[in-house]
Coordinates of C-alpha atoms in Angstrom, one line a residue:
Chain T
X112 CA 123.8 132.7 103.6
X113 CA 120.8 133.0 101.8
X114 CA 118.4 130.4 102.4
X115 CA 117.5 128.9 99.0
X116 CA 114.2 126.7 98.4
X117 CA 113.3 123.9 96.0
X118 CA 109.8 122.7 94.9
X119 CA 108.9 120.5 92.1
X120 CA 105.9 120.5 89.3
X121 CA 105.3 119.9 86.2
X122 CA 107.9 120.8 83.7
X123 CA 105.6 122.1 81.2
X124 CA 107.8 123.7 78.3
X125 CA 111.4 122.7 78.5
X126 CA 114.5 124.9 78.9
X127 CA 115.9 126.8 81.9
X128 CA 114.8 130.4 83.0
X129 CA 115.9 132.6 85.8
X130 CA 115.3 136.1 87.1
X131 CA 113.0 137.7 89.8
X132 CA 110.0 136.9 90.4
X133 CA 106.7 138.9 90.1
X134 CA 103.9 137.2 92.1
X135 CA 99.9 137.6 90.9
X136 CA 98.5 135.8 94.0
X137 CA 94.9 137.2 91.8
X138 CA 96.9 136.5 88.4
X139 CA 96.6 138.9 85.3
X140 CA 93.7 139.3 83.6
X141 CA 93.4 138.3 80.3
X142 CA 91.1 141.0 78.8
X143 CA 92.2 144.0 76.8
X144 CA 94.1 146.6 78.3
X145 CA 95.2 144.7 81.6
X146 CA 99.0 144.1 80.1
X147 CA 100.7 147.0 77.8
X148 CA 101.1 145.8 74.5
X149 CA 104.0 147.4 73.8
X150 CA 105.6 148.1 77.4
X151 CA 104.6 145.0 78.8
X152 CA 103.7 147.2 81.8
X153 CA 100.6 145.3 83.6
X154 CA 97.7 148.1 84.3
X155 CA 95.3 145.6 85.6
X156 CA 92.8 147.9 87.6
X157 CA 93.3 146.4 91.5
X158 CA 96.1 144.3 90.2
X159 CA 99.0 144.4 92.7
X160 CA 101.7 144.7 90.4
X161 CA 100.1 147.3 88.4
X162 CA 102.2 149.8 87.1
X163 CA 105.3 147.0 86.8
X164 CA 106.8 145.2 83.6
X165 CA 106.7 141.8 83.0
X166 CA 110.0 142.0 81.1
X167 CA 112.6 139.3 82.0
X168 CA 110.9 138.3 85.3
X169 CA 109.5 135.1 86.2
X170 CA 105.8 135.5 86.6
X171 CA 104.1 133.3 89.2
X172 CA 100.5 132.9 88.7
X173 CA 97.7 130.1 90.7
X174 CA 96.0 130.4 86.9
X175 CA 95.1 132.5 84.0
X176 CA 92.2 134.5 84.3
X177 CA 89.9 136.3 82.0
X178 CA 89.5 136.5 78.5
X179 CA 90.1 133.4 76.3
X180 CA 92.4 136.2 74.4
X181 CA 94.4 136.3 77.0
X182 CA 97.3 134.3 75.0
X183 CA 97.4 137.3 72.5
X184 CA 98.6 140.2 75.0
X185 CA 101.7 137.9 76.2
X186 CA 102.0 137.2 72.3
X187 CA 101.9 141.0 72.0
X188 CA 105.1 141.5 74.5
X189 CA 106.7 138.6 72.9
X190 CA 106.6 141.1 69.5
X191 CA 107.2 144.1 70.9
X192 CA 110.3 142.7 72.8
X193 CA 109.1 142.3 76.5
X194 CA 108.9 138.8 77.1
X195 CA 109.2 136.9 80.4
X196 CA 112.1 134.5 80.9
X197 CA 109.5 132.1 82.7
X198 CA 106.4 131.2 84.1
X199 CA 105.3 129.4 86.8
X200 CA 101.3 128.4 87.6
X201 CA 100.0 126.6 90.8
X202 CA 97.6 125.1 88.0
X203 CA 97.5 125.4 84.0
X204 CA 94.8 125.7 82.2
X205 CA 93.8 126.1 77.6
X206 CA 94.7 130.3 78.0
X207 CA 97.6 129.9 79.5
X208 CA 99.5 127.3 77.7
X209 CA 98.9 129.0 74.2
X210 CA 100.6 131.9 76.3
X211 CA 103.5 129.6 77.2
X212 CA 103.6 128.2 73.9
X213 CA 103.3 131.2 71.7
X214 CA 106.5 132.9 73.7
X215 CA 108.1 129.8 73.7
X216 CA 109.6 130.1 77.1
X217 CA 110.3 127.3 79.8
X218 CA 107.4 126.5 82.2
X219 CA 106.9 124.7 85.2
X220 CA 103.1 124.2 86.2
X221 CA 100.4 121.8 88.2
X222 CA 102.4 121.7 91.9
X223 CA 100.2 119.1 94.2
X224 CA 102.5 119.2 97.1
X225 CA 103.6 122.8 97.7
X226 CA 101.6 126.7 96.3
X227 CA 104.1 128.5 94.5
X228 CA 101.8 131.6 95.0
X229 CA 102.8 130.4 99.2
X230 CA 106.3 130.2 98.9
X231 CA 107.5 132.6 96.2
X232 CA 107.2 136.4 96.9
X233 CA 108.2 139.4 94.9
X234 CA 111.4 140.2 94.1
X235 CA 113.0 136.3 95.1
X236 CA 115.5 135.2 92.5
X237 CA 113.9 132.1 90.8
X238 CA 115.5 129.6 88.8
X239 CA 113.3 126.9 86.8
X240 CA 113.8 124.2 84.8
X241 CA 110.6 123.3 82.4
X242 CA 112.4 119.9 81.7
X243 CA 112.6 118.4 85.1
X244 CA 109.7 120.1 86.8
X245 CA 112.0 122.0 89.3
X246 CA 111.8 125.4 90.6
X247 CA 115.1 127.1 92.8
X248 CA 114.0 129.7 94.8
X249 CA 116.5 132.3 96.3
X250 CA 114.9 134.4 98.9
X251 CA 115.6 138.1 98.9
Chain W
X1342 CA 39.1 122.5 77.4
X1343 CA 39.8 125.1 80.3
X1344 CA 40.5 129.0 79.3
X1345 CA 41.1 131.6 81.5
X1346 CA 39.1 134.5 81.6
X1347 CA 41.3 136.6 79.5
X1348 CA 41.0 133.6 77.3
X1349 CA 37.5 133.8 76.9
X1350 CA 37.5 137.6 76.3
X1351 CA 39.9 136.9 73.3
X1352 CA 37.5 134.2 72.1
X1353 CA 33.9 136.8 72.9
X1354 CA 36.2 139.5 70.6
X1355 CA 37.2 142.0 73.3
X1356 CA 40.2 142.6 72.0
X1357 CA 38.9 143.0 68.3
X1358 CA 38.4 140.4 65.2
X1359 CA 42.1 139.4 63.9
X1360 CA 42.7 137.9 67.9
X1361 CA 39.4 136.7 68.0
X1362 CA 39.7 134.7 65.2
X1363 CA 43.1 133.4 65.9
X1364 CA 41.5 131.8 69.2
X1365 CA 39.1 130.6 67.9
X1366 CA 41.4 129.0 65.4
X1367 CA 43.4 127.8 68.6
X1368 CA 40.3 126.9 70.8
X1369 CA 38.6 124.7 67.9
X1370 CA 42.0 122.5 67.6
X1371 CA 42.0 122.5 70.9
X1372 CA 38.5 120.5 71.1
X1373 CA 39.4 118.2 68.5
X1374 CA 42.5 116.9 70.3
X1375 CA 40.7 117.0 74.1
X1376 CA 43.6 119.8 75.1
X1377 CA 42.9 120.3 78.5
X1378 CA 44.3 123.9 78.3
X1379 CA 46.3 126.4 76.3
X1380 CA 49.9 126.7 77.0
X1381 CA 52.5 129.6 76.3
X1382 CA 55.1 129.4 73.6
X1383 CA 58.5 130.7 73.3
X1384 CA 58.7 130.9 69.4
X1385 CA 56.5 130.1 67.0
X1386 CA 57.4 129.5 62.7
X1387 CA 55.5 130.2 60.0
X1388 CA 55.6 128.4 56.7
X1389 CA 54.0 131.0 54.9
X1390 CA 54.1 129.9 51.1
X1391 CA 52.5 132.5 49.3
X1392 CA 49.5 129.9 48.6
X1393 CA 46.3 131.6 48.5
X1394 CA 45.2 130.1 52.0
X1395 CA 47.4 130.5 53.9
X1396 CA 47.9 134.3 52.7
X1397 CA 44.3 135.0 52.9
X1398 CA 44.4 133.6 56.6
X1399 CA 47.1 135.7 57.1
X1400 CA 45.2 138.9 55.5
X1401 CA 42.1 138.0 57.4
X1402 CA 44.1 138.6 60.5
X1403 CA 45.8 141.5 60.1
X1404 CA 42.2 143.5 58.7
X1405 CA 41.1 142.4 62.2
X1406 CA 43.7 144.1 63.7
X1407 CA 46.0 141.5 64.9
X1408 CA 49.5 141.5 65.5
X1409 CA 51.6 138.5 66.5
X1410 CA 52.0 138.4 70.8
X1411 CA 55.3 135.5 70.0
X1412 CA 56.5 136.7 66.5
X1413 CA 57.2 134.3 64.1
X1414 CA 60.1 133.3 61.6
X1415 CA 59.1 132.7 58.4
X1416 CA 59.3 129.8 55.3
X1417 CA 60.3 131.4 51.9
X1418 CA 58.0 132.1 49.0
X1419 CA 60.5 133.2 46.2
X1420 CA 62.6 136.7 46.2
X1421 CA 60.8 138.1 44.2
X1422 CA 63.7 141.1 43.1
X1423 CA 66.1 138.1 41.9
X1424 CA 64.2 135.5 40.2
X1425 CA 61.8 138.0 38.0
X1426 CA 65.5 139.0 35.9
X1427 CA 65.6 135.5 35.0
X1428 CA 62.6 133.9 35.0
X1429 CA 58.9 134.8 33.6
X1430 CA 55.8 135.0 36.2
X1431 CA 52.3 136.0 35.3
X1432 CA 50.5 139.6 36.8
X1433 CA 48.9 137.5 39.1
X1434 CA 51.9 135.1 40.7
X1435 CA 53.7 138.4 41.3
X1436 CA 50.9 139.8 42.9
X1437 CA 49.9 136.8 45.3
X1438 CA 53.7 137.3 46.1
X1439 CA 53.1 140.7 46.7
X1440 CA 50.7 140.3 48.8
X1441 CA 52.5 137.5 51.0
X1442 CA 55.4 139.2 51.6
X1443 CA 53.1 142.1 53.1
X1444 CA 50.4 140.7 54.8
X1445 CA 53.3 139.0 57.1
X1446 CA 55.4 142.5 57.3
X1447 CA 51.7 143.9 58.7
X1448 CA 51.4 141.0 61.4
X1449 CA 54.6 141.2 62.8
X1450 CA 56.5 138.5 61.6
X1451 CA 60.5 138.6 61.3
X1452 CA 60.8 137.7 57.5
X1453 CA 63.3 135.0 57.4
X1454 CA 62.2 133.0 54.5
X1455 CA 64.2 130.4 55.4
X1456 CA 62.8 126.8 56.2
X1457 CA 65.3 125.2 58.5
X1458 CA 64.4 128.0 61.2
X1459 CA 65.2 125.0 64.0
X1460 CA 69.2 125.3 62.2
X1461 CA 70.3 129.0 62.5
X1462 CA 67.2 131.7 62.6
X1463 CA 65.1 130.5 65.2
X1464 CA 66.9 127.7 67.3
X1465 CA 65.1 126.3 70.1
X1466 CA 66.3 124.8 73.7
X1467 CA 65.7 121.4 74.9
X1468 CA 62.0 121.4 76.3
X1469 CA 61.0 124.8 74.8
X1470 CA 57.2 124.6 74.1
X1471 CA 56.9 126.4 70.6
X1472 CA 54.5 126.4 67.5
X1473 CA 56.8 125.5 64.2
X1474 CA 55.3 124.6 60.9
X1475 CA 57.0 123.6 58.1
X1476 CA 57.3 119.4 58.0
X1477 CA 60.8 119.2 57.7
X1478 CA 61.4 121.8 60.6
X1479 CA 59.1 120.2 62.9
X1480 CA 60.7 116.4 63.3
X1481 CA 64.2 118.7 63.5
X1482 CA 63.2 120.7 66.9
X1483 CA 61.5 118.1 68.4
X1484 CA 64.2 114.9 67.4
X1485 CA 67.2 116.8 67.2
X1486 CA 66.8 119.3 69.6
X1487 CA 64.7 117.9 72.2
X1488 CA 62.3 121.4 71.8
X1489 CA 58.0 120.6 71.9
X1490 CA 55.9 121.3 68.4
X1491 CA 52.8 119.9 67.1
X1492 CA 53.3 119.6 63.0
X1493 CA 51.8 123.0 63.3
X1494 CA 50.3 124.4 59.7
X1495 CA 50.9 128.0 58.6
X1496 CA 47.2 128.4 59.6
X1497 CA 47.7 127.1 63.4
X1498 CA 51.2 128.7 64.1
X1499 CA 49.8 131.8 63.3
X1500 CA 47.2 131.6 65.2
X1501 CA 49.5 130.3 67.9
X1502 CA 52.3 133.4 67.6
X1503 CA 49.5 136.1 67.8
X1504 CA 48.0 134.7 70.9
X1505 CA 51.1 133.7 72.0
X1506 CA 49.3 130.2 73.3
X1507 CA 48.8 127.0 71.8
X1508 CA 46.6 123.9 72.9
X1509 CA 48.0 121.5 75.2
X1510 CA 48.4 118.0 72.9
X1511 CA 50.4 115.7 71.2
X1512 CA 54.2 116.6 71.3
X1513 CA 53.7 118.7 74.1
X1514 CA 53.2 116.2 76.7
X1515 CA 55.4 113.7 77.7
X1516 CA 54.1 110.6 77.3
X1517 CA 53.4 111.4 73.4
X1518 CA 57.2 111.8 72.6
X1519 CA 58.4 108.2 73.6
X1520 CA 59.4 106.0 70.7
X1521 CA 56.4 103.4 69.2
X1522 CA 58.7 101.4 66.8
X1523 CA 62.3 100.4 67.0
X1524 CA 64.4 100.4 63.6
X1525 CA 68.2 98.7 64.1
X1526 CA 70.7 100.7 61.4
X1527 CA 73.2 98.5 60.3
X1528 CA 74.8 101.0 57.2
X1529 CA 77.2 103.3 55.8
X1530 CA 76.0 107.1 56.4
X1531 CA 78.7 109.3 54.5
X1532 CA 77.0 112.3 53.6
X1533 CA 73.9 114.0 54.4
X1534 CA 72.0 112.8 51.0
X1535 CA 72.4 109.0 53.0
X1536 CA 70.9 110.3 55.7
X1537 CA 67.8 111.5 53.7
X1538 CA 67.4 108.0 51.9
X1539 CA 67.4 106.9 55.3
X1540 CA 65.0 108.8 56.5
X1541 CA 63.0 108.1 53.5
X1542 CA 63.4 104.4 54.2
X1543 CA 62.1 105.6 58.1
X1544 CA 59.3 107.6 57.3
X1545 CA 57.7 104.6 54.6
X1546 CA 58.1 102.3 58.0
X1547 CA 57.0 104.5 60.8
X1548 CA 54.2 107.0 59.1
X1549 CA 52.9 108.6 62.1
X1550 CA 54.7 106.5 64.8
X1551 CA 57.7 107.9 66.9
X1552 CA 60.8 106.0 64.9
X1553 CA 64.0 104.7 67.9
X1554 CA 66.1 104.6 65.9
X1555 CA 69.6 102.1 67.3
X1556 CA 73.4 102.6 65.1
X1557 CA 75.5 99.7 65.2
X1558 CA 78.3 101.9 64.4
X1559 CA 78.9 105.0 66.5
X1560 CA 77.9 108.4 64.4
X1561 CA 77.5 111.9 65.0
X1562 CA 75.4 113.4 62.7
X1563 CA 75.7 116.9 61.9
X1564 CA 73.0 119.6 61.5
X1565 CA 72.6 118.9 57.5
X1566 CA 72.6 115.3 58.8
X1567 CA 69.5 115.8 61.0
X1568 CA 67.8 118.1 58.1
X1569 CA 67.6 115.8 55.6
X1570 CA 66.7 112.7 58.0
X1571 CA 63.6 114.4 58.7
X1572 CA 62.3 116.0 56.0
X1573 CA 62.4 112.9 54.4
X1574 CA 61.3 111.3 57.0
X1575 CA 58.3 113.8 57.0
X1576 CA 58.0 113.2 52.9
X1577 CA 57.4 109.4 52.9
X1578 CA 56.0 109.0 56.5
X1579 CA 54.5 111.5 58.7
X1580 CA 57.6 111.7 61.3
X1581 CA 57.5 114.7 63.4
X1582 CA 59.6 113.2 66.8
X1583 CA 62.3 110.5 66.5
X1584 CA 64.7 109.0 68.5
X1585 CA 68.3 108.1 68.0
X1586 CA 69.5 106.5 71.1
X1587 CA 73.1 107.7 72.4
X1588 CA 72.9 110.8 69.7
X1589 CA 69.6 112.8 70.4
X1590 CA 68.4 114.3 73.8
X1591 CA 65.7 112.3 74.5
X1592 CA 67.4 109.0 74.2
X1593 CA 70.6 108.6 76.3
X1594 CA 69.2 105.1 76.6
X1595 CA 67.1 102.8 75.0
X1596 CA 64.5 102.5 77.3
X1597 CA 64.7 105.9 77.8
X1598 CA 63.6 106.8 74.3
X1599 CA 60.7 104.6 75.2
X1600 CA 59.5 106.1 78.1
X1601 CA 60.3 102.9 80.0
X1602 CA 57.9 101.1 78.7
X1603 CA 58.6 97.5 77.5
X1604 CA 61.2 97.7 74.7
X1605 CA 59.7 96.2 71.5
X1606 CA 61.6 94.0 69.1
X1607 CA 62.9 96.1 66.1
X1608 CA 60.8 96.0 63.4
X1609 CA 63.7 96.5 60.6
X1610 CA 67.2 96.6 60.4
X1611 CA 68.1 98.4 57.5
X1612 CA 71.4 98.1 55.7
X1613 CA 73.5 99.3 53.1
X1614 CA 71.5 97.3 50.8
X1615 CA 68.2 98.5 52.1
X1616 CA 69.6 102.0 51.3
X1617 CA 70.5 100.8 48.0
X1618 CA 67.7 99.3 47.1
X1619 CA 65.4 102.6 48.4
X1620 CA 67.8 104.7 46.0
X1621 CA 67.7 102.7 43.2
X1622 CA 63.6 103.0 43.4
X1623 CA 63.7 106.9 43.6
X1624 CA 66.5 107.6 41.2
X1625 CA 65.7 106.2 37.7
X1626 CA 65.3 108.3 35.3
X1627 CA 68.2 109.6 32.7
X1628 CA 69.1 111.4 30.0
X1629 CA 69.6 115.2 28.9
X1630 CA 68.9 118.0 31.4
X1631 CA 67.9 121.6 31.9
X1632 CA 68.0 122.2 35.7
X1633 CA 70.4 121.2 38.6
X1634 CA 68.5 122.4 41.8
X1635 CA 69.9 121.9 45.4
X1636 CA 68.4 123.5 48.6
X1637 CA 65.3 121.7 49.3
X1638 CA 65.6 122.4 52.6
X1639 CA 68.0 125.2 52.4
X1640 CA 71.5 124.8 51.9
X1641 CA 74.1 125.8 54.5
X1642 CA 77.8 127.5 54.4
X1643 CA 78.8 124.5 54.1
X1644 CA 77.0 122.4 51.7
X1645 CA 77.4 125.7 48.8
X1646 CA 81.5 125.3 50.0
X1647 CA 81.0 122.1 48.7
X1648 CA 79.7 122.2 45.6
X1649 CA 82.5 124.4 44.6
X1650 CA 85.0 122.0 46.3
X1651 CA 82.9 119.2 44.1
X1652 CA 83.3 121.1 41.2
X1653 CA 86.9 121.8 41.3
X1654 CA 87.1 124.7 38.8
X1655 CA 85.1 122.7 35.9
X1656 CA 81.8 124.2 34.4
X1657 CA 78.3 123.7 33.9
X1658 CA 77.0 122.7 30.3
X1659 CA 75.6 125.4 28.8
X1660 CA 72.4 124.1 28.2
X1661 CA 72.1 123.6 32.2
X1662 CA 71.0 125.7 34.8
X1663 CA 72.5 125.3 37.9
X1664 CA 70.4 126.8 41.2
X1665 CA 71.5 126.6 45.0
X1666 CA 68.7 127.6 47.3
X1667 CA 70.3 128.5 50.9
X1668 CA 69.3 130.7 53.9
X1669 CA 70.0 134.2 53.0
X1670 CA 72.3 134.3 55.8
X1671 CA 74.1 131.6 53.9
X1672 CA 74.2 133.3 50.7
X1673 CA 75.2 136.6 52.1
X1674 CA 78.6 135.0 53.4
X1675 CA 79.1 133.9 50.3
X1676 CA 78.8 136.8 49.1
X1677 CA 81.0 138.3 51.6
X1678 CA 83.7 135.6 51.3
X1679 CA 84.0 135.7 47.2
X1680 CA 82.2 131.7 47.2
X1681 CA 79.7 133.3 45.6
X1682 CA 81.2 135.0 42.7
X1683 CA 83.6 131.9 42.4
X1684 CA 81.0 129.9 41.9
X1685 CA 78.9 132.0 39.6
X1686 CA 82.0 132.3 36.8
X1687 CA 81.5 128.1 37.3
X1688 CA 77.8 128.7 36.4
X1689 CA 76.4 128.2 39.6
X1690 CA 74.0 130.2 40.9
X1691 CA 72.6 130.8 44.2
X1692 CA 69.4 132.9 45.6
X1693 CA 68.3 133.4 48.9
X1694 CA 64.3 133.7 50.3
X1695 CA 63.0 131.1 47.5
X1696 CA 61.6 128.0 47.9
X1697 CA 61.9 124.9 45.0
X1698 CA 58.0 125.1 45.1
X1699 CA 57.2 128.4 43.7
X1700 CA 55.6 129.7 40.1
X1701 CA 59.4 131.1 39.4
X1702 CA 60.5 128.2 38.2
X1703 CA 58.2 127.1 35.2
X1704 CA 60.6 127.7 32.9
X1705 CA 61.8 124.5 33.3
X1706 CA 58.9 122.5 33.6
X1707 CA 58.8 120.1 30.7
X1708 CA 62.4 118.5 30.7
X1709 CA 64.5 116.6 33.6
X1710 CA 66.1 118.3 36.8
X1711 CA 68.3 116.9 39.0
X1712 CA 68.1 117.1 42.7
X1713 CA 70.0 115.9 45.5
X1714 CA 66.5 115.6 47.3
X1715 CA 64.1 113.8 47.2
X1716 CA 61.7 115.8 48.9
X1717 CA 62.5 118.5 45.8
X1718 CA 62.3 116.0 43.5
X1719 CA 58.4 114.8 45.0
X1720 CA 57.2 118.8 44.7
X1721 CA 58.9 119.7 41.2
X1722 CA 57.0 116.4 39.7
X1723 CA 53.7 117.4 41.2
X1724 CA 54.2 120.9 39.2
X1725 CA 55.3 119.6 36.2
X1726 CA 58.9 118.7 35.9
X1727 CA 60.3 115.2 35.8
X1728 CA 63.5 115.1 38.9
X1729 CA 65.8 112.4 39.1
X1730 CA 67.4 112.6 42.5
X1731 CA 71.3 112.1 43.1
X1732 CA 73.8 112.6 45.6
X1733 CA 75.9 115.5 45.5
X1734 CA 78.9 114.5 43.4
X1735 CA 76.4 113.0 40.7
X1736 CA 74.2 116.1 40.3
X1737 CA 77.5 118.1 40.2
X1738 CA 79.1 115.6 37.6
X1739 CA 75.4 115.8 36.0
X1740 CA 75.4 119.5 35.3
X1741 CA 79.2 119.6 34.0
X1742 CA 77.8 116.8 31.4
X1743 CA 74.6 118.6 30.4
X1744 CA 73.0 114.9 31.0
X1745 CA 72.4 112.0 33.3
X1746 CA 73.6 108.9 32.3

């Protein structure tokens, strides 16, 4: 049986999202050029999921990073059909909720007890619920 | 007063007559005031006029071969390009203009013509030693923004910017900065013509004094606020530092805006009334007029954005001219945006570079103005024309009518 996890946060934008997760333990950078805009294929220089898409996976982040336009790029794959299901951030900051709330997709965000970025690896199947706060994860 | 050696070779003319003189300049205000040194400055300003002194000084400078070390923003004269389509000057207005305009070019300065240089062209930190003319500019850098200038004159900041020194005095040193006088403010402050009847009121109380000023209700001036605080302020009285405790650098607390020294019983509260009553002695006169002019200092973005908002799609009276006088920076965004041409098929019109004090506007000596300042109002009268002074919405009402009642 697979062993299955569950931490708690913040729920930060309600709704339910699953999928597997892609883990930025350095997050994505929010300046120009680090996320396709119209692959949604990250190409971060030193990123450790360059040359992967965000699409459909939850992304697991300790923070935004970079630019203040860092909102626009994920607004970018929202348009160009390439969206995340859902996001999860050890903490949230001004960039990334406008990202959160400009996709409109459910978010859980600011964990005290437990690092997501600890627990969660690539390729785990990750359920979250941005109402309640609560985060399944399924190890691979 | 001390000078370094390389002060003293300046002064014995080494380094030719234009810098020579400027020390001197620098060295002999240095003696009256017992400076115990010259300092370095970060920026200086200029508030050239295109007066025959201070273009002369100027003149004298450059033929001695002087160019400015700290170069300096500049006040307006009048753009000369614009205003001669409209408006008659003689050979020799033009000329002195001329003449201005170059003598600065040759020196070094950057050309702003713009007297609010403290707001966008030449904005000082807190504690920045600098050498600004201009009255209205000076109590602005030091109250507002916490920077250190005497109330430099054209004469003395130009000396200042091409040595790139000034003498060590007044609002340069600490203990000249703390508030004298403490004035309680017990009143309504809506718009930025208040705050110039208020500093009007402040400037008749303090005259030379440092003004602490205490708010019984919590505001949070903006920049036009500060402007026209202390150029009144530096039309009726002679303020060039102020206090506002809780608001301006200097004074997160009372007795800090004293210097810790013993906090003195205010001297005035003023109220609505005192406002009122300070209005109603400044703004008298009525009947037909010739001339709406705003921009004394220089209107902002914001304050041409609203006028038009004031105006809402109404005209001025034919018989009326209607003149705002903004930082060109201002006026190009207009430009840029369409204000300007919206404006200008209301009859308003708008020039950058000019000051309210200039030859250009004679045309209209001999009938009433309006103003929304009373500082405009105080230099227009001395050339000829009678100003009544109103705030905003009345000048705007004023010009749509063709009169004042």
């Amino acid at each position: 049986m697979m062993e299955k996890i569950v931490i708690k946060g913040r729920g930060a934008l309600e709704g339910t999202a699953s999928g597997p997760a892609i883990v930025f333990p350095d997050s994505i950078a929010g300046n120009s050029g680090a996320l396709g805009d119209v692959d949604g294929v990250v190409y971060e220089k030193g990123n450790i999921n360059y040359g992967i898409s965000i699409k459909n996976a939850i992304l697991v982040v300790p923070c935004a990073k970079g630019s203040n336009g860092f909102s626009a790029h994920f607004k970018g794959a929202l348009i160009a059909g390439v969206k995340p299901a859902g996001w999860i951030s050890t903490k949230i900051d001004a960039r990334l909720g406008v990202a959160i709330a400009s996709m409109n997709i459910p978010a859980v965000v600011d964990f005290t007890d437990v690092d997501p970025i600890k627990v969660i690896s690539t390729g785990d199947w990750v359920e979250l619920n941005g109402t309640t706060g609560e985060v399944v994860i399924t190890k691979k | 007063m001390f000078l370094t050696d390389e002060e003293k070779r300046i002064l014995d003319g080494a380094e030719g007559a234009g810098k020579q003189k400027a020390m001197e300049m620098l060295y002999a205000l240095g003696l009256t005031f017992d400076a115990e040194k010259l300092i370095p400055i970060k920026r200086a300003h200029v508030a050239l006029s295109g007066q025959e002194g201070d273009t002369y000084w100027c003149e004298l400078l450059v033929e001695g071969g002087a160019t400015c070390a700290v170069p300096p923003t500049t006040n307006p004269y009048w753009d000369t390009d614009c205003l001669t389509k409209f408006y008659d000057v003689t050979k020799e207005e033009l000329d002195l203009a001329n003449r201005t305009g170059e003598a600065y070019r040759k020196i070094g300065a950057i050309l702003t013509y713009h007297c609010a240089p403290g707001v966008c062209s030449n904005v000082p930190f807190f504690g920045e030693h600098i050498a600004f003319s201009e009255s209205s500019a000076t109590p602005y850098v030091n109250g507002a923004l916490g920077a250190r200038s005497n109330r430099e004159s054209s004469i003395s900041a130009l000396a200042a910017a091409v040595i790139g020194k000034t003498p060590c005095y007044g609002y340069h040193l600490d203990e000249n900065r703390h508030g004298d006088i403490l004035i309680e403010v017990d009143a309504e402050l809506n718009e930025c013509y208040d705050w110039g009847i208020l500093g009007h009121c402040i400037g008749e109380m303090a005259g030379s004094l440092d003004p602490v000023l205490v708010f019984k209700n919590k505001v949070i001036p903006s920049q036009e606020d500060f402007l026209y605080f202390g150029a009144e302020a530096a039309t009726s009285g002679a303020v060039a530092m102020y206090h506002m405790v809780g608001i301006t650098p200097e004074a997160p607390t009372i007795e800090a805006a004293f210097g810790g020294r013993k906090v003195p019983a205010p001297t005035a509260l003023i109220t609505n009334k005192t406002l009122k009553n300070q209005e109603t002695k400044l703004t008298a006169a009525t009947g037909d007029i010739n001339l709406v002019m705003l921009g004394c200092p220089h209107y902002t973005y914001s304050q041409i954005l609203e006028v038009k908002r004031l105006f809402a799609g109404r005209k001025v009276s034919n018989n009326t001219s209607f003149w705002i006088l903004a930082e060109s920076g201002a006026v190009e965004l207009a430009e840029r945006s369409r204000l300007r041409q919206k404006l200008e098929l209301l009859g308003v019109r708008m020039v950058g570079n000019t000051c309210i004090d200039e030859p250009c506007w004679k045309s209209f000596e001999g009938s009433l103005g309006v103003t929304d300042s009373p500082k405009c109002a105080y230099y227009r009268e001395r050339r000829g024309q009678p100003f009544a002074i109103r705030r905003l919405s009345e000048c705007v009402e004023a010009a749509i009518k063709g009169r004042l009642d």
